[in-house]
mmCIF file of C-alpha atoms in Angstrom:
data_model
loop_
_atom_site.group_PDB
_atom_site.id
_atom_site.type_symbol
_atom_site.label_atom_id
_atom_site.label_comp_id
_atom_site.label_asym_id
_atom_site.label_seq_id
_atom_site.Cartn_x
_atom_site.Cartn_y
_atom_site.Cartn_z
ATOM 1 C CA UNK A 1 -102.962 213.857 -148.107
ATOM 2 C CA UNK A 2 -104.486 216.812 -149.785
ATOM 3 C CA UNK A 3 -104.343 217.749 -153.430
ATOM 4 C CA UNK A 4 -104.965 221.310 -154.659
ATOM 5 C CA UNK A 5 -108.443 222.061 -156.114
ATOM 6 C CA UNK A 6 -107.220 222.095 -159.656
ATOM 7 C CA UNK A 7 -105.501 218.961 -159.479
ATOM 8 C CA UNK A 8 -108.420 217.056 -158.070
ATOM 9 C CA UNK A 9 -110.622 218.673 -160.777
ATOM 10 C CA UNK A 10 -108.179 217.649 -163.414
ATOM 11 C CA UNK A 11 -108.076 213.992 -162.135
ATOM 12 C CA UNK A 12 -111.896 213.902 -162.116
ATOM 13 C CA UNK A 13 -112.142 215.522 -165.509
ATOM 14 C CA UNK A 14 -109.577 213.015 -166.949
ATOM 15 C CA UNK A 15 -111.693 210.273 -165.653
ATOM 16 C CA UNK A 16 -114.844 211.583 -166.951
ATOM 17 C CA UNK A 17 -113.418 211.565 -170.461
ATOM 18 C CA UNK A 18 -111.480 208.427 -170.067
ATOM 19 C CA UNK A 19 -114.677 206.675 -169.135
ATOM 20 C CA UNK A 20 -116.339 207.712 -172.444
ATOM 21 C CA UNK A 21 -113.571 207.257 -175.098
ATOM 22 C CA UNK A 22 -114.631 208.545 -178.447
ATOM 23 C CA UNK A 23 -117.474 210.709 -177.055
ATOM 24 C CA UNK A 24 -117.154 214.443 -176.683
ATOM 25 C CA UNK A 25 -118.387 216.042 -173.430
ATOM 26 C CA UNK A 26 -119.060 219.801 -173.127
ATOM 27 C CA UNK A 27 -117.394 221.863 -170.529
ATOM 28 C CA UNK A 28 -120.670 222.921 -169.019
ATOM 29 C CA UNK A 29 -121.794 219.225 -168.578
ATOM 30 C CA UNK A 30 -118.706 218.309 -166.731
ATOM 31 C CA UNK A 31 -118.709 221.493 -164.656
ATOM 32 C CA UNK A 32 -122.229 220.863 -163.463
ATOM 33 C CA UNK A 33 -121.245 217.289 -162.341
ATOM 34 C CA UNK A 34 -118.346 218.804 -160.149
ATOM 35 C CA UNK A 35 -120.130 221.935 -159.049
ATOM 36 C CA UNK A 36 -117.680 224.307 -160.435
ATOM 37 C CA UNK A 37 -117.889 227.158 -162.992
ATOM 38 C CA UNK A 38 -117.376 226.380 -166.617
ATOM 39 C CA UNK A 39 -114.817 229.036 -166.751
ATOM 40 C CA UNK A 40 -112.722 227.354 -164.077
ATOM 41 C CA UNK A 41 -113.011 223.980 -165.468
ATOM 42 C CA UNK A 42 -112.027 225.347 -168.995
ATOM 43 C CA UNK A 43 -108.726 226.437 -167.630
ATOM 44 C CA UNK A 44 -108.050 223.009 -166.162
ATOM 45 C CA UNK A 45 -109.170 221.214 -169.324
ATOM 46 C CA UNK A 46 -107.020 223.327 -171.568
ATOM 47 C CA UNK A 47 -103.998 222.078 -169.488
ATOM 48 C CA UNK A 48 -105.064 218.511 -170.113
ATOM 49 C CA UNK A 49 -105.436 219.321 -173.846
ATOM 50 C CA UNK A 50 -101.936 220.803 -173.898
ATOM 51 C CA UNK A 51 -100.667 217.728 -172.376
ATOM 52 C CA UNK A 52 -102.183 215.600 -175.075
ATOM 53 C CA UNK A 53 -104.843 213.893 -172.844
ATOM 54 C CA UNK A 54 -107.795 215.661 -174.442
ATOM 55 C CA UNK A 55 -108.688 216.837 -177.884
ATOM 56 C CA UNK A 56 -110.729 220.036 -178.235
ATOM 57 C CA UNK A 57 -113.948 219.612 -180.278
ATOM 58 C CA UNK A 58 -114.918 222.874 -181.974
ATOM 59 C CA UNK A 59 -118.259 224.175 -183.040
ATOM 60 C CA UNK A 60 -121.856 224.075 -181.652
ATOM 61 C CA UNK A 61 -121.960 221.460 -178.760
ATOM 62 C CA UNK A 62 -118.201 221.349 -178.731
ATOM 63 C CA UNK A 63 -116.081 220.451 -175.852
ATOM 64 C CA UNK A 64 -113.463 217.865 -175.390
ATOM 65 C CA UNK A 65 -112.734 214.115 -176.221
ATOM 66 C CA UNK A 66 -110.263 211.809 -174.472
ATOM 67 C CA UNK A 67 -107.082 211.596 -176.516
ATOM 68 C CA UNK A 68 -104.857 209.611 -174.178
ATOM 69 C CA UNK A 69 -104.317 205.886 -173.432
ATOM 70 C CA UNK A 70 -106.208 204.994 -170.200
ATOM 71 C CA UNK A 71 -104.109 201.965 -169.789
ATOM 72 C CA UNK A 72 -101.093 204.052 -169.808
ATOM 73 C CA UNK A 73 -101.896 207.332 -168.304
ATOM 74 C CA UNK A 74 -101.167 207.383 -164.648
ATOM 75 C CA UNK A 75 -102.538 209.775 -161.918
ATOM 76 C CA UNK A 76 -98.956 211.027 -161.557
ATOM 77 C CA UNK A 77 -99.123 212.140 -165.217
ATOM 78 C CA UNK A 78 -102.129 214.311 -164.455
ATOM 79 C CA UNK A 79 -101.044 215.405 -160.867
ATOM 80 C CA UNK A 80 -97.628 216.524 -162.266
ATOM 81 C CA UNK A 81 -99.266 218.921 -164.766
ATOM 82 C CA UNK A 82 -100.627 220.988 -161.684
ATOM 83 C CA UNK A 83 -98.424 220.502 -158.670
ATOM 84 C CA UNK A 84 -95.207 218.920 -157.517
ATOM 85 C CA UNK A 85 -95.530 215.892 -155.343
ATOM 86 C CA UNK A 86 -92.490 216.005 -153.018
ATOM 87 C CA UNK A 87 -90.987 219.177 -154.669
ATOM 88 C CA UNK A 88 -88.774 220.866 -152.172
ATOM 89 C CA UNK A 89 -90.366 223.776 -150.501
ATOM 90 C CA UNK A 90 -88.966 227.066 -151.673
ATOM 91 C CA UNK A 91 -86.072 228.177 -149.282
ATOM 92 C CA UNK A 92 -85.476 231.804 -148.238
ATOM 93 C CA UNK A 93 -81.799 232.520 -148.337
ATOM 94 C CA UNK A 94 -79.093 229.854 -147.891
ATOM 95 C CA UNK A 95 -79.126 229.564 -144.184
ATOM 96 C CA UNK A 96 -78.087 226.349 -142.545
ATOM 97 C CA UNK A 97 -81.126 224.313 -141.542
ATOM 98 C CA UNK A 98 -81.475 223.219 -138.097
ATOM 99 C CA UNK A 99 -81.119 219.462 -137.120
ATOM 100 C CA UNK A 100 -84.878 219.199 -136.281
ATOM 101 C CA UNK A 101 -85.831 220.769 -139.767
ATOM 102 C CA UNK A 102 -83.464 218.192 -141.469
ATOM 103 C CA UNK A 103 -84.917 215.312 -139.514
ATOM 104 C CA UNK A 104 -88.386 216.475 -140.399
ATOM 105 C CA UNK A 105 -87.383 216.727 -143.997
ATOM 106 C CA UNK A 106 -86.363 212.995 -144.006
ATOM 107 C CA UNK A 107 -89.885 212.003 -142.649
ATOM 108 C CA UNK A 108 -91.735 214.196 -145.152
ATOM 109 C CA UNK A 109 -89.500 212.887 -148.107
ATOM 110 C CA UNK A 110 -90.494 209.300 -147.010
ATOM 111 C CA UNK A 111 -94.156 210.287 -147.196
ATOM 112 C CA UNK A 112 -93.609 212.048 -150.605
ATOM 113 C CA UNK A 113 -91.873 208.946 -152.001
ATOM 114 C CA UNK A 114 -94.824 206.787 -151.059
ATOM 115 C CA UNK A 115 -97.331 209.236 -152.503
ATOM 116 C CA UNK A 116 -95.373 209.497 -155.815
ATOM 117 C CA UNK A 117 -95.141 205.602 -156.039
ATOM 118 C CA UNK A 118 -98.977 205.460 -155.404
ATOM 119 C CA UNK A 119 -99.844 208.046 -158.058
ATOM 120 C CA UNK A 120 -97.337 206.463 -160.435
ATOM 121 C CA UNK A 121 -98.786 203.025 -160.309
ATOM 122 C CA UNK A 122 -102.421 203.856 -160.723
ATOM 123 C CA UNK A 123 -103.654 204.305 -164.333
ATOM 124 C CA UNK A 124 -106.792 206.022 -165.274
ATOM 125 C CA UNK A 125 -108.219 202.630 -166.358
ATOM 126 C CA UNK A 126 -107.398 201.085 -162.955
ATOM 127 C CA UNK A 127 -109.271 203.929 -161.278
ATOM 128 C CA UNK A 128 -112.166 203.475 -163.686
ATOM 129 C CA UNK A 129 -112.135 199.662 -162.769
ATOM 130 C CA UNK A 130 -112.105 200.651 -158.988
ATOM 131 C CA UNK A 131 -115.098 202.690 -159.546
ATOM 132 C CA UNK A 132 -116.984 199.871 -161.193
ATOM 133 C CA UNK A 133 -115.901 197.261 -158.714
ATOM 134 C CA UNK A 134 -116.937 199.318 -155.730
ATOM 135 C CA UNK A 135 -120.085 200.362 -157.238
ATOM 136 C CA UNK A 136 -119.202 204.068 -156.977
ATOM 137 C CA UNK A 137 -120.487 204.874 -160.448
ATOM 138 C CA UNK B 1 -101.817 177.396 -166.280
ATOM 139 C CA UNK B 2 -100.330 174.339 -164.660
ATOM 140 C CA UNK B 3 -97.734 173.374 -161.940
ATOM 141 C CA UNK B 4 -94.251 173.624 -162.776
ATOM 142 C CA UNK B 5 -92.318 170.550 -163.901
ATOM 143 C CA UNK B 6 -88.560 170.116 -163.689
ATOM 144 C CA UNK B 7 -88.263 170.266 -167.492
ATOM 145 C CA UNK B 8 -89.543 173.877 -167.208
ATOM 146 C CA UNK B 9 -86.681 175.150 -165.184
ATOM 147 C CA UNK B 10 -84.460 176.218 -168.169
ATOM 148 C CA UNK B 11 -87.289 178.325 -169.470
ATOM 149 C CA UNK B 12 -88.059 179.884 -166.145
ATOM 150 C CA UNK B 13 -84.417 180.796 -165.845
ATOM 151 C CA UNK B 14 -84.348 182.261 -169.230
ATOM 152 C CA UNK B 15 -87.448 184.473 -168.704
ATOM 153 C CA UNK B 16 -86.013 185.776 -165.293
ATOM 154 C CA UNK B 17 -82.604 186.460 -166.984
ATOM 155 C CA UNK B 18 -84.249 188.373 -169.734
ATOM 156 C CA UNK B 19 -86.464 190.408 -167.328
ATOM 157 C CA UNK B 20 -83.832 191.001 -164.619
ATOM 158 C CA UNK B 21 -80.663 190.837 -166.488
ATOM 159 C CA UNK B 22 -79.327 188.360 -163.935
ATOM 160 C CA UNK B 23 -78.916 184.490 -164.505
ATOM 161 C CA UNK B 24 -79.514 182.718 -161.243
ATOM 162 C CA UNK B 25 -79.850 178.882 -162.030
ATOM 163 C CA UNK B 26 -78.919 177.724 -158.442
ATOM 164 C CA UNK B 27 -81.663 180.230 -156.865
ATOM 165 C CA UNK B 28 -84.344 178.737 -159.350
ATOM 166 C CA UNK B 29 -83.317 175.174 -158.816
ATOM 167 C CA UNK B 30 -83.738 175.932 -155.038
ATOM 168 C CA UNK B 31 -87.241 177.348 -155.663
ATOM 169 C CA UNK B 32 -88.204 174.530 -157.747
ATOM 170 C CA UNK B 33 -87.196 172.024 -155.001
ATOM 171 C CA UNK B 34 -89.140 173.953 -152.251
ATOM 172 C CA UNK B 35 -92.246 175.087 -154.301
ATOM 173 C CA UNK B 36 -92.601 172.679 -157.182
ATOM 174 C CA UNK B 37 -93.948 169.668 -155.273
ATOM 175 C CA UNK B 38 -97.577 170.610 -155.325
ATOM 176 C CA UNK B 39 -98.108 171.305 -151.664
ATOM 177 C CA UNK B 40 -101.313 172.735 -150.587
ATOM 178 C CA UNK B 41 -99.775 175.895 -149.282
ATOM 179 C CA UNK B 42 -97.115 176.500 -151.869
ATOM 180 C CA UNK B 43 -97.585 177.343 -155.611
ATOM 181 C CA UNK B 44 -95.155 177.451 -158.445
ATOM 182 C CA UNK B 45 -97.312 177.843 -161.687
ATOM 183 C CA UNK B 46 -96.279 178.316 -165.230
ATOM 184 C CA UNK B 47 -98.252 179.637 -168.235
ATOM 185 C CA UNK B 48 -97.707 176.914 -170.902
ATOM 186 C CA UNK B 49 -98.636 178.115 -174.478
ATOM 187 C CA UNK B 50 -98.233 174.588 -175.720
ATOM 188 C CA UNK B 51 -95.082 175.759 -177.551
ATOM 189 C CA UNK B 52 -93.188 177.222 -174.582
ATOM 190 C CA UNK B 53 -93.510 178.595 -171.066
ATOM 191 C CA UNK B 54 -94.750 182.253 -171.409
ATOM 192 C CA UNK B 55 -94.487 183.160 -167.670
ATOM 193 C CA UNK B 56 -94.598 181.975 -164.116
ATOM 194 C CA UNK B 57 -95.894 182.968 -160.636
ATOM 195 C CA UNK B 58 -94.657 181.694 -157.259
ATOM 196 C CA UNK B 59 -96.372 182.120 -153.992
ATOM 197 C CA UNK B 60 -97.391 180.544 -150.630
ATOM 198 C CA UNK B 61 -99.748 180.840 -147.778
ATOM 199 C CA UNK B 62 -97.941 182.277 -144.677
ATOM 200 C CA UNK B 63 -99.587 181.837 -141.312
ATOM 201 C CA UNK B 64 -99.645 184.633 -138.709
ATOM 202 C CA UNK B 65 -96.597 186.370 -140.093
ATOM 203 C CA UNK B 66 -96.131 189.630 -138.257
ATOM 204 C CA UNK B 67 -99.343 188.845 -136.435
ATOM 205 C CA UNK B 68 -101.457 188.849 -139.623
ATOM 206 C CA UNK B 69 -103.998 186.072 -140.128
ATOM 207 C CA UNK B 70 -102.995 183.440 -142.828
ATOM 208 C CA UNK B 71 -102.793 185.062 -146.227
ATOM 209 C CA UNK B 72 -101.387 184.364 -149.742
ATOM 210 C CA UNK B 73 -98.142 185.966 -150.624
ATOM 211 C CA UNK B 74 -97.132 186.255 -154.186
ATOM 212 C CA UNK B 75 -93.432 186.826 -154.410
ATOM 213 C CA UNK B 76 -92.495 186.218 -157.975
ATOM 214 C CA UNK B 77 -94.481 186.799 -161.068
ATOM 215 C CA UNK B 78 -92.910 187.246 -164.635
ATOM 216 C CA UNK B 79 -94.028 187.228 -168.279
ATOM 217 C CA UNK B 80 -91.814 187.080 -171.416
ATOM 218 C CA UNK B 81 -91.626 190.600 -172.685
ATOM 219 C CA UNK B 82 -92.843 189.455 -176.050
ATOM 220 C CA UNK B 83 -95.957 187.781 -174.447
ATOM 221 C CA UNK B 84 -97.106 190.873 -172.419
ATOM 222 C CA UNK B 85 -100.311 192.707 -172.898
ATOM 223 C CA UNK B 86 -102.231 189.376 -173.739
ATOM 224 C CA UNK B 87 -103.490 188.659 -170.343
ATOM 225 C CA UNK B 88 -100.848 186.033 -169.397
ATOM 226 C CA UNK B 89 -99.992 187.954 -166.079
ATOM 227 C CA UNK B 90 -103.658 188.279 -165.215
ATOM 228 C CA UNK B 91 -104.415 184.500 -165.746
ATOM 229 C CA UNK B 92 -101.316 183.550 -163.724
ATOM 230 C CA UNK B 93 -102.488 185.747 -160.805
ATOM 231 C CA UNK B 94 -105.920 184.485 -161.077
ATOM 232 C CA UNK B 95 -104.595 180.748 -160.997
ATOM 233 C CA UNK B 96 -102.643 181.416 -157.963
ATOM 234 C CA UNK B 97 -105.453 183.233 -156.176
ATOM 235 C CA UNK B 98 -107.658 180.157 -156.878
ATOM 236 C CA UNK B 99 -105.049 178.057 -155.258
ATOM 237 C CA UNK B 100 -104.931 180.472 -152.262
ATOM 238 C CA UNK B 101 -108.803 180.304 -151.979
ATOM 239 C CA UNK B 102 -108.558 176.358 -152.044
ATOM 240 C CA UNK B 103 -106.113 176.638 -149.224
ATOM 241 C CA UNK B 104 -108.719 178.581 -147.192
ATOM 242 C CA UNK B 105 -107.181 182.301 -147.211
ATOM 243 C CA UNK B 106 -109.160 185.398 -148.039
ATOM 244 C CA UNK B 107 -106.374 187.961 -148.655
ATOM 245 C CA UNK B 108 -103.469 187.897 -151.280
ATOM 246 C CA UNK B 109 -100.510 190.204 -150.628
ATOM 247 C CA UNK B 110 -97.215 191.063 -152.485
ATOM 248 C CA UNK B 111 -94.328 193.433 -151.891
ATOM 249 C CA UNK B 112 -92.510 195.468 -154.465
ATOM 250 C CA UNK B 113 -89.948 198.150 -154.638
ATOM 251 C CA UNK B 114 -91.796 201.451 -154.867
ATOM 252 C CA UNK B 115 -89.885 202.472 -158.022
ATOM 253 C CA UNK B 116 -91.039 199.427 -159.882
ATOM 254 C CA UNK B 117 -93.889 201.237 -161.492
ATOM 255 C CA UNK B 118 -94.446 198.585 -164.202
ATOM 256 C CA UNK B 119 -95.207 195.749 -161.839
ATOM 257 C CA UNK B 120 -96.836 197.925 -159.396
ATOM 258 C CA UNK B 121 -99.233 199.050 -162.018
ATOM 259 C CA UNK B 122 -100.010 195.549 -163.015
ATOM 260 C CA UNK B 123 -101.008 194.475 -159.374
ATOM 261 C CA UNK B 124 -102.917 197.744 -159.079
ATOM 262 C CA UNK B 125 -104.828 196.931 -162.299
ATOM 263 C CA UNK B 126 -105.856 193.667 -160.776
ATOM 264 C CA UNK B 127 -107.543 195.370 -157.838
ATOM 265 C CA UNK B 128 -104.815 195.375 -155.287
ATOM 266 C CA UNK B 129 -104.528 198.172 -152.902
ATOM 267 C CA UNK B 130 -101.999 199.301 -150.223
ATOM 268 C CA UNK B 131 -101.848 196.701 -147.443
ATOM 269 C CA UNK B 132 -102.289 197.794 -143.813
ATOM 270 C CA UNK B 133 -98.483 197.073 -142.991
ATOM 271 C CA UNK B 134 -95.440 199.288 -143.361
ATOM 272 C CA UNK B 135 -92.180 197.634 -144.310
ATOM 273 C CA UNK B 136 -89.273 199.091 -142.511
ATOM 274 C CA UNK B 137 -85.445 198.626 -142.910
ATOM 275 C CA UNK B 138 -82.284 199.861 -141.446
ATOM 276 C CA UNK B 139 -78.725 200.003 -142.733
ATOM 277 C CA UNK B 140 -76.717 197.659 -140.375
ATOM 278 C CA UNK B 141 -73.255 198.026 -142.106
#
């Protein structure tokens, strides 16, 4: 399964901040770590801020600080800010879909249901524990 | 954490009824009969606070089910709503996993409805990941 670039960046960003609760990180600092431009990352972090997951820290050395509850915020909460998992594809016109298309839709819906259940059951804290347990940090 | 006793059954039924909204005394009496005898491969454990039962867990070692090497299955875990977020579920799971280890198995599994996000999130928080099996079903009406 592939996530859009901004969704992946938002998940990584949320984890960076959740791993350091109370501490503010600059956009440039996080952007360097993920090899993206600060301008690009800032757009993603603003969306996390609007969702209440980050607080903006103003002034010199400003940036963001984690404002969510890592035990409660799920990967789905973040993913849903950027893309729909299992959202029906836009349809052109109201033409009747062929049997093969409808059968394929059933299989794809099954995959989407599993993806949604997975994202909805993993919190940021659980993913941080996974990083620690597997020595990925 | 300790093994269930016949005198715990009323509280187990009560916890399950509060959590599921269904009272199933015959079902729980049957589970007590089958799992409450301290067999090496079957576990029915309760979290006893000294004042009351705060939760329970049930599981067993299943051999070569669907071609899989023996592994521990957890098929019920429940904690009183008022006793949650205090580590009771974690200690229950750790206790049954210790039992599975003593029984010689190296893997623990469970099976949940995919919309049961609360309990899924609990097992995920304990380090459990998707198993290499896919449950399938078919409407046979």
